[in-house]
Amino acid sequence: MPLNDPVIAEQTPAADFTIAQKWKRYTEDEHDIWNTLYAQQIDVLKGRAVPEFYDGLAALDLNVGGIPDLAKLNPKLEALTGWEVVMVPHLVPDDVFFDHLANRRFPAGRFIRGRDQMDYLEEPDVFHDIFGHVPLLAQPVFADYMQAYGQGGLRALRHDCLKNLARLYWYTVEFGLMKTKDGMKIYGAGIVSSRIESVFAVDDPSPNRLHFNLERVMHTDYRIDDFQQVYFAIESFEELFDATQQDFGPLYEKMSQDKHIHPIVDILPSDKIYTRGSQAYANNGGRLQSHKR
Ligand code: PHE
Ligand code: FE
């Protein structure tokens, strides 16, 4: 928990866990960290992200410099897709998170990482949450998907299948790739906001890259502390939205009986393979080290 942010520490969160951004209270140094991260990501991404990501940055004027002021960002986002960004002090409980999404509110952390955590941090900060997640919320189909995910999350909680649904979020919203006519591109926020994983996810020979399949994804575990060993690629946001429109009730029934989890690295006979990975990175011990420059 980012206890070193005094603007968070002085506030009592509302019942829905939101706090005020108090944008004027960000220091020059904090804006400077944002600008450094921003310039670095634009440079390292160099066309590696989906066009919708760049469209979102431009439409929301996220390229104007400094940590975005929600008072300026939200009217633009609302006009485009009816979404708004709200600030939270730290990760919020699952039901609270889903309820925000179901109501087209994206909860973002207020604090920004320190200079000692430029490449890797465990808890999402304002850079990951706004630079990573918000551009695609300006894209109507993806915006609808995120709302549907929130509604589905509340339902998964009742079915005790949160683990399965969380994998869907992980392999799409956070670490999703898209196979486009110009090659494999990134749309996942966890990749787009990471200097080292933006290159690894699309260019490294190590990970498997498979075509997205809903049930497959909901049965595949993931790693939270290192690069992914498998990425799933969609061909369009419509494909993702359509695949998740079905009633998950019968899937949840099946899953609660069938506890089988696919090993992360296995390729199944039913998989459509884009890249068969060498797994060299993971087999050499992983932990991001060899990729730090
Ligand atoms: N269709 C899902 C259900 O019936 C809801 C959902 C939509 C979940 C989109 C995730 C993403 O529960
Ligand atoms: Fe995230």
Coordinates of C-alpha atoms in Angstrom, one line a residue, residues 48-173:
R48 CA 3.8 -2.3 -31.2
A49 CA 0.4 -1.4 -29.7
V50 CA -2.9 -1.6 -31.5
P51 CA -4.0 1.5 -33.4
E52 CA -7.0 1.9 -31.1
F53 CA -4.5 2.5 -28.2
Y54 CA -2.9 5.5 -30.0
D55 CA -6.3 6.8 -31.1
G56 CA -7.4 6.7 -27.4
L57 CA -4.3 8.6 -26.3
A58 CA -4.9 11.3 -28.9
A59 CA -8.7 11.5 -28.4
L60 CA -8.2 12.0 -24.6
D61 CA -5.3 14.3 -24.9
L62 CA -3.2 12.1 -22.7
N63 CA -0.2 13.3 -24.5
V64 CA -0.3 16.9 -23.0
G65 CA 2.3 16.3 -20.3
G66 CA 2.1 15.5 -16.6
I67 CA -0.2 13.3 -14.6
P68 CA -3.7 13.7 -16.1
D69 CA -6.2 15.9 -14.2
L70 CA -9.4 13.8 -14.0
A71 CA -11.5 17.1 -14.1
K72 CA -10.2 17.5 -17.6
L73 CA -9.9 13.9 -18.7
N74 CA -13.4 12.7 -17.6
P75 CA -15.6 15.0 -19.7
K76 CA -13.7 13.8 -22.8
L77 CA -14.0 10.1 -21.9
E78 CA -17.7 10.5 -20.9
A79 CA -18.5 12.2 -24.2
L80 CA -16.8 9.3 -26.1
T81 CA -18.1 6.2 -24.3
G82 CA -19.8 7.2 -21.1
W83 CA -16.9 6.0 -18.9
E84 CA -15.2 7.9 -16.1
V85 CA -12.1 7.4 -14.1
V86 CA -12.3 7.5 -10.3
M87 CA -9.4 7.5 -7.8
V88 CA -8.9 4.8 -5.2
P89 CA -6.2 4.6 -2.5
H90 CA -5.1 1.0 -3.2
L91 CA -6.5 -2.2 -4.7
V92 CA -10.1 -2.4 -3.9
P93 CA -12.1 -5.6 -2.9
D94 CA -13.4 -7.6 -5.9
D95 CA -17.1 -6.8 -5.4
V96 CA -16.3 -3.1 -5.2
F97 CA -14.1 -3.3 -8.3
F98 CA -16.7 -5.2 -10.3
D99 CA -19.4 -2.7 -9.2
H100 CA -17.4 0.2 -10.5
L101 CA -16.8 -1.5 -13.9
A102 CA -20.5 -2.5 -14.2
N103 CA -21.3 1.2 -13.8
R104 CA -18.7 2.3 -16.3
R105 CA -16.3 3.7 -13.7
F106 CA -12.6 2.7 -13.9
P107 CA -10.9 2.8 -10.5
A108 CA -7.3 4.1 -10.8
G109 CA -4.6 4.4 -8.2
R110 CA -3.7 8.0 -7.2
F111 CA 0.0 7.5 -6.4
I112 CA 2.8 7.3 -8.8
R113 CA 5.7 4.9 -8.5
G114 CA 9.1 6.1 -7.3
R115 CA 12.2 6.4 -9.5
D116 CA 13.5 3.1 -8.0
Q117 CA 10.5 1.3 -9.5
M118 CA 10.5 2.5 -13.0
D119 CA 10.5 -0.9 -14.6
Y120 CA 8.5 -3.0 -12.2
L121 CA 6.1 -2.6 -9.4
E122 CA 3.6 -4.9 -7.8
E123 CA 0.7 -2.6 -7.2
P124 CA -0.9 -0.6 -10.0
D125 CA -0.1 3.1 -9.9
V126 CA -1.6 6.0 -11.8
F127 CA 0.7 5.5 -14.7
H128 CA -0.3 1.8 -15.2
D129 CA -4.0 2.6 -14.6
I130 CA -4.3 5.7 -16.8
F131 CA -1.7 5.2 -19.5
G132 CA -2.3 1.4 -19.7
H133 CA -6.1 1.1 -19.3
V134 CA -7.8 4.3 -20.1
P135 CA -7.0 4.8 -23.9
L136 CA -9.0 1.7 -24.8
L137 CA -12.0 2.8 -22.7
A138 CA -12.4 5.4 -25.5
Q139 CA -13.0 2.5 -27.9
P140 CA -16.7 1.7 -27.9
V141 CA -16.6 -2.1 -28.2
F142 CA -13.8 -2.5 -25.6
A143 CA -15.7 -0.1 -23.3
D144 CA -18.7 -2.3 -23.5
Y145 CA -16.6 -5.4 -22.9
M146 CA -15.2 -3.9 -19.7
Q147 CA -18.7 -3.1 -18.4
A148 CA -19.9 -6.6 -19.2
Y149 CA -16.9 -7.9 -17.4
G150 CA -17.9 -6.0 -14.3
Q151 CA -21.4 -7.4 -14.4
G152 CA -20.0 -10.9 -15.1
G153 CA -17.7 -10.5 -12.1
L154 CA -20.5 -9.9 -9.7
R155 CA -22.1 -13.1 -11.1
A156 CA -18.9 -15.1 -10.9
L157 CA -18.6 -14.2 -7.2
R158 CA -22.0 -15.8 -6.6
H159 CA -20.9 -18.9 -8.5
D160 CA -17.6 -19.1 -6.7
C161 CA -15.8 -19.1 -10.0
L162 CA -13.8 -15.9 -9.6
K163 CA -10.5 -17.6 -10.3
N164 CA -11.8 -18.6 -13.8
L165 CA -13.1 -15.1 -14.6
A166 CA -9.9 -13.5 -13.2
R167 CA -7.9 -15.4 -15.8
L168 CA -10.1 -13.9 -18.5
Y169 CA -9.2 -10.4 -17.3
W170 CA -5.5 -11.3 -17.0
Y171 CA -5.2 -12.7 -20.5
T172 CA -7.2 -10.0 -22.2
V173 CA -7.4 -6.6 -20.3

